Amino acid sequence: MNLPQLCFATNNAHKLSEVRQLLAGQYDVVSLADIGCFDELPETQKTLEGNALQKARYVKDHFGVDCFADDTGLEVEALGGAPGVYSARYAGPARDSQQNMAKLLQELEGKPNRRARFRTCIALIQGNQELLFDGIVAGEILRAQRGAAGFGYDPVFRPEHKTRSFAEMPADEKNRISHRGRAVAALITHLKAEK
């Protein structure tokens, strides 16, 4: 059976793998490399929604394929929502997860409020239609890294009502409750309704 094809506009291999797992058996998720796009996608907007739309529009305009893109931010209550849209480059343009986590933990040192949430915004462009889907998971920032799985801030984020960090969870468990999993679930609901 040939599955419908949809491009995920990301250069992040971890995100691509995670979304392919979430859409397995429903869509053939192709990468930017699969469509011949080796460009660094623009991310110059001030919001997650803006960045997701900017990336999806770039792929649609330059390669003419229906696609979706996402942007994710970690929003920490005690830091006024930071790092937010700047999560991937919080410690500077090097975009190193270890440096980002170290900066976050340093800024939270001595702060009792460690509440945070991950938020993913997905922008889908099909034909001339642009749609946005959100996924949010609340939790807290741990005082030290725990676990080796996942990526980004996963070792320091513990979802609400869970005892383990995202990095301590098997991928299938994380995907069921994660911000990206929830945003992709909303995307899937829409795509199924369109069939």
CSV table of C-alpha atoms in Angstrom, one decimal:
chain,number,residue,atom,x,y,z
A,1,MET,CA,0.0,0.0,0.0
A,2,ASN,CA,1.4,3.4,-1.0
A,3,LEU,CA,1.0,5.9,1.8
A,4,PRO,CA,0.4,9.6,1.1
A,5,GLN,CA,3.6,11.6,1.1
A,6,LEU,CA,4.2,14.7,3.3
A,7,CYS,CA,7.4,16.6,3.7
A,8,PHE,CA,8.5,17.5,7.3
A,9,ALA,CA,10.5,20.7,6.9
A,10,THR,CA,13.3,20.2,9.4
A,11,ASN,CA,17.0,19.6,9.4
A,12,ASN,CA,16.8,18.1,12.9
A,13,ALA,CA,17.3,14.3,12.6
A,14,HIS,CA,15.9,13.7,16.1
A,15,LYS,CA,12.7,15.5,15.3
A,16,LEU,CA,12.3,13.7,11.9
A,17,SER,CA,12.8,10.3,13.6
A,18,GLU,CA,10.2,11.2,16.3
A,19,VAL,CA,7.6,12.4,13.8
A,20,ARG,CA,8.1,9.4,11.5
A,21,GLN,CA,7.4,7.2,14.5
A,22,LEU,CA,4.3,9.2,15.3
A,23,LEU,CA,3.0,9.1,11.7
A,24,ALA,CA,4.1,5.5,10.9
A,25,GLY,CA,1.6,3.6,8.8
A,26,GLN,CA,-0.4,6.7,8.0
A,27,TYR,CA,2.0,8.9,6.0
A,28,ASP,CA,5.3,8.6,4.3
A,29,VAL,CA,7.1,11.4,5.9
A,30,VAL,CA,9.9,12.6,3.6
A,31,SER,CA,12.8,14.8,4.7
A,32,LEU,CA,14.1,18.0,3.2
A,33,ALA,CA,17.0,16.0,1.7
A,34,ASP,CA,14.5,13.7,0.1
A,35,ILE,CA,13.1,16.7,-1.9
A,36,GLY,CA,16.5,18.1,-2.6
A,37,CYS,CA,16.5,20.9,-0.1
A,38,PHE,CA,19.8,21.3,1.7
A,39,ASP,CA,19.2,24.9,2.8
A,40,GLU,CA,19.3,26.2,6.3
A,41,LEU,CA,15.6,27.1,6.8
A,42,PRO,CA,14.9,30.6,8.1
A,43,GLU,CA,13.9,31.1,11.7
A,44,THR,CA,13.8,34.9,12.2
A,45,GLN,CA,10.3,35.4,13.7
A,46,LYS,CA,9.5,36.3,17.3
A,47,THR,CA,7.0,33.5,17.9
A,48,LEU,CA,6.9,29.7,17.6
A,49,GLU,CA,3.9,30.1,15.2
A,50,GLY,CA,5.9,32.6,13.1
A,51,ASN,CA,8.9,30.4,12.8
A,52,ALA,CA,6.9,27.3,11.9
A,53,LEU,CA,5.0,29.2,9.2
A,54,GLN,CA,8.2,30.8,7.9
A,55,LYS,CA,9.9,27.4,7.4
A,56,ALA,CA,6.8,25.8,5.8
A,57,ARG,CA,6.3,28.7,3.5
A,58,TYR,CA,10.0,28.6,2.4
A,59,VAL,CA,9.7,24.9,1.5
A,60,LYS,CA,6.4,25.4,-0.3
A,61,ASP,CA,7.6,28.5,-2.2
A,62,HIS,CA,11.0,27.0,-3.2
A,63,PHE,CA,10.1,23.3,-3.8
A,64,GLY,CA,6.4,23.3,-4.5
A,65,VAL,CA,5.5,20.5,-2.1
A,66,ASP,CA,2.9,20.3,0.6
A,67,CYS,CA,4.7,20.2,3.9
A,68,PHE,CA,4.6,20.9,7.6
A,69,ALA,CA,7.2,22.5,9.9
A,70,ASP,CA,7.4,23.0,13.6
A,71,ASP,CA,9.0,25.1,16.2
A,72,THR,CA,9.3,24.2,19.8
A,73,GLY,CA,10.1,26.2,22.9
A,74,LEU,CA,10.6,25.5,26.5
A,75,GLU,CA,8.8,28.2,28.6
A,76,VAL,CA,10.0,28.5,32.2
A,77,GLU,CA,7.6,30.3,34.5
A,78,ALA,CA,10.4,31.8,36.8
A,79,LEU,CA,12.2,33.1,33.8
A,80,GLY,CA,9.1,35.0,32.4
A,81,GLY,CA,8.6,32.3,29.6
A,82,ALA,CA,12.3,32.2,28.6
A,83,PRO,CA,14.0,30.6,26.8
A,84,GLY,CA,10.8,30.3,24.6
A,85,VAL,CA,11.4,30.9,20.9
A,86,TYR,CA,15.1,31.1,21.6
A,87,SER,CA,15.3,27.6,23.2
A,88,ALA,CA,17.6,26.1,20.6
A,89,ARG,CA,20.2,28.9,20.8
A,90,TYR,CA,19.7,30.0,24.5
A,91,ALA,CA,23.4,29.8,25.3
A,92,GLY,CA,24.4,31.5,22.0
A,93,PRO,CA,24.4,30.7,18.3
A,94,ALA,CA,26.4,27.4,18.8
A,95,ARG,CA,23.1,25.7,19.6
A,96,ASP,CA,24.7,23.1,21.9
A,97,SER,CA,22.2,21.3,24.1
A,98,GLN,CA,24.6,20.9,27.0
A,99,GLN,CA,25.4,24.6,27.0
A,100,ASN,CA,21.7,25.5,26.8
A,101,MET,CA,20.9,23.2,29.8
A,102,ALA,CA,23.8,24.5,31.8
A,103,LYS,CA,22.6,28.1,31.3
A,104,LEU,CA,19.1,27.2,32.2
A,105,LEU,CA,20.1,25.4,35.4
A,106,GLN,CA,22.4,28.2,36.4
A,107,GLU,CA,19.6,30.8,35.9
A,108,LEU,CA,17.2,28.7,38.0
A,109,GLU,CA,19.7,28.2,40.8
A,110,GLY,CA,18.1,29.1,44.1
A,111,LYS,CA,14.6,29.6,42.6
A,112,PRO,CA,11.9,27.5,44.2
A,113,ASN,CA,9.5,27.8,41.3
A,114,ARG,CA,10.7,25.4,38.6
A,115,ARG,CA,7.4,25.1,36.7
A,116,ALA,CA,7.8,25.0,32.9
A,117,ARG,CA,6.1,23.8,29.8
A,118,PHE,CA,7.2,22.6,26.4
A,119,ARG,CA,5.1,24.0,23.5
A,120,THR,CA,5.3,22.9,19.9
A,121,CYS,CA,3.6,24.7,17.1
A,122,ILE,CA,3.2,22.9,13.7
A,123,ALA,CA,2.4,24.8,10.5
A,124,LEU,CA,0.8,22.8,7.7
A,125,ILE,CA,0.6,24.0,4.2
A,126,GLN,CA,-1.5,22.0,1.8
A,127,GLY,CA,-2.3,23.6,-1.5
A,128,ASN,CA,-3.2,27.2,-0.6
A,129,GLN,CA,-4.3,26.4,2.9
A,130,GLU,CA,-2.2,27.2,6.0
A,131,LEU,CA,-3.1,25.7,9.4
A,132,LEU,CA,-1.5,25.8,12.8
A,133,PHE,CA,-1.6,23.0,15.5
A,134,ASP,CA,-0.4,23.3,19.1
A,135,GLY,CA,0.9,20.8,21.6
A,136,ILE,CA,1.7,21.6,25.2
A,137,VAL,CA,3.0,19.5,28.1
A,138,ALA,CA,3.4,21.0,31.6
A,139,GLY,CA,6.1,19.9,34.0
A,140,GLU,CA,9.1,21.1,35.9
A,141,ILE,CA,12.8,21.7,35.4
A,142,LEU,CA,14.9,19.2,37.4
A,143,ARG,CA,18.0,20.4,39.4
A,144,ALA,CA,20.3,18.1,37.4
A,145,GLN,CA,20.2,16.1,34.2
A,146,ARG,CA,18.7,12.7,34.3
A,147,GLY,CA,18.7,10.1,31.5
A,148,ALA,CA,20.4,9.7,28.2
A,149,ALA,CA,17.6,9.3,25.7
A,150,GLY,CA,15.8,12.1,23.8
A,151,PHE,CA,17.4,15.4,22.9
A,152,GLY,CA,17.5,19.1,23.7
A,153,TYR,CA,16.2,19.8,27.2
A,154,ASP,CA,14.8,16.3,27.7
A,155,PRO,CA,17.3,15.4,30.5
A,156,VAL,CA,16.2,18.3,32.7
A,157,PHE,CA,12.4,18.3,32.0
A,158,ARG,CA,10.0,16.1,34.1
A,159,PRO,CA,6.4,16.1,32.8
A,160,GLU,CA,3.6,16.6,35.4
A,161,HIS,CA,2.5,13.5,37.2
A,162,LYS,CA,5.6,11.5,36.0
A,163,THR,CA,8.6,10.4,38.1
A,164,ARG,CA,11.0,10.3,35.2
A,165,SER,CA,12.5,13.0,32.9
A,166,PHE,CA,11.8,12.8,29.1
A,167,ALA,CA,15.3,11.5,28.7
A,168,GLU,CA,14.6,8.6,31.0
A,169,MET,CA,11.5,7.4,29.1
A,170,PRO,CA,11.4,5.1,26.1
A,171,ALA,CA,10.6,6.9,22.9
A,172,ASP,CA,7.1,5.4,22.6
A,173,GLU,CA,6.2,6.6,26.2
A,174,LYS,CA,7.6,10.1,25.6
A,175,ASN,CA,5.8,10.4,22.2
A,176,ARG,CA,2.4,9.5,23.8
A,177,ILE,CA,2.6,12.5,26.2
A,178,SER,CA,5.0,15.0,24.6
A,179,HIS,CA,4.3,18.4,23.3
A,180,ARG,CA,5.3,17.3,19.8
A,181,GLY,CA,3.2,14.1,20.1
A,182,ARG,CA,0.2,16.2,21.0
A,183,ALA,CA,0.8,18.7,18.1
A,184,VAL,CA,1.2,15.8,15.7
A,185,ALA,CA,-1.9,14.2,17.1
A,186,ALA,CA,-3.9,17.4,16.2
A,187,LEU,CA,-2.2,17.4,12.8
A,188,ILE,CA,-3.2,13.7,12.2
A,189,THR,CA,-6.8,14.4,13.3
A,190,HIS,CA,-7.0,17.1,10.6
A,191,LEU,CA,-5.3,15.0,7.9
A,192,LYS,CA,-7.7,12.1,8.5
A,193,ALA,CA,-10.7,14.4,8.3
A,194,GLU,CA,-9.4,15.7,5.0
A,195,LYS,CA,-9.1,12.2,3.4
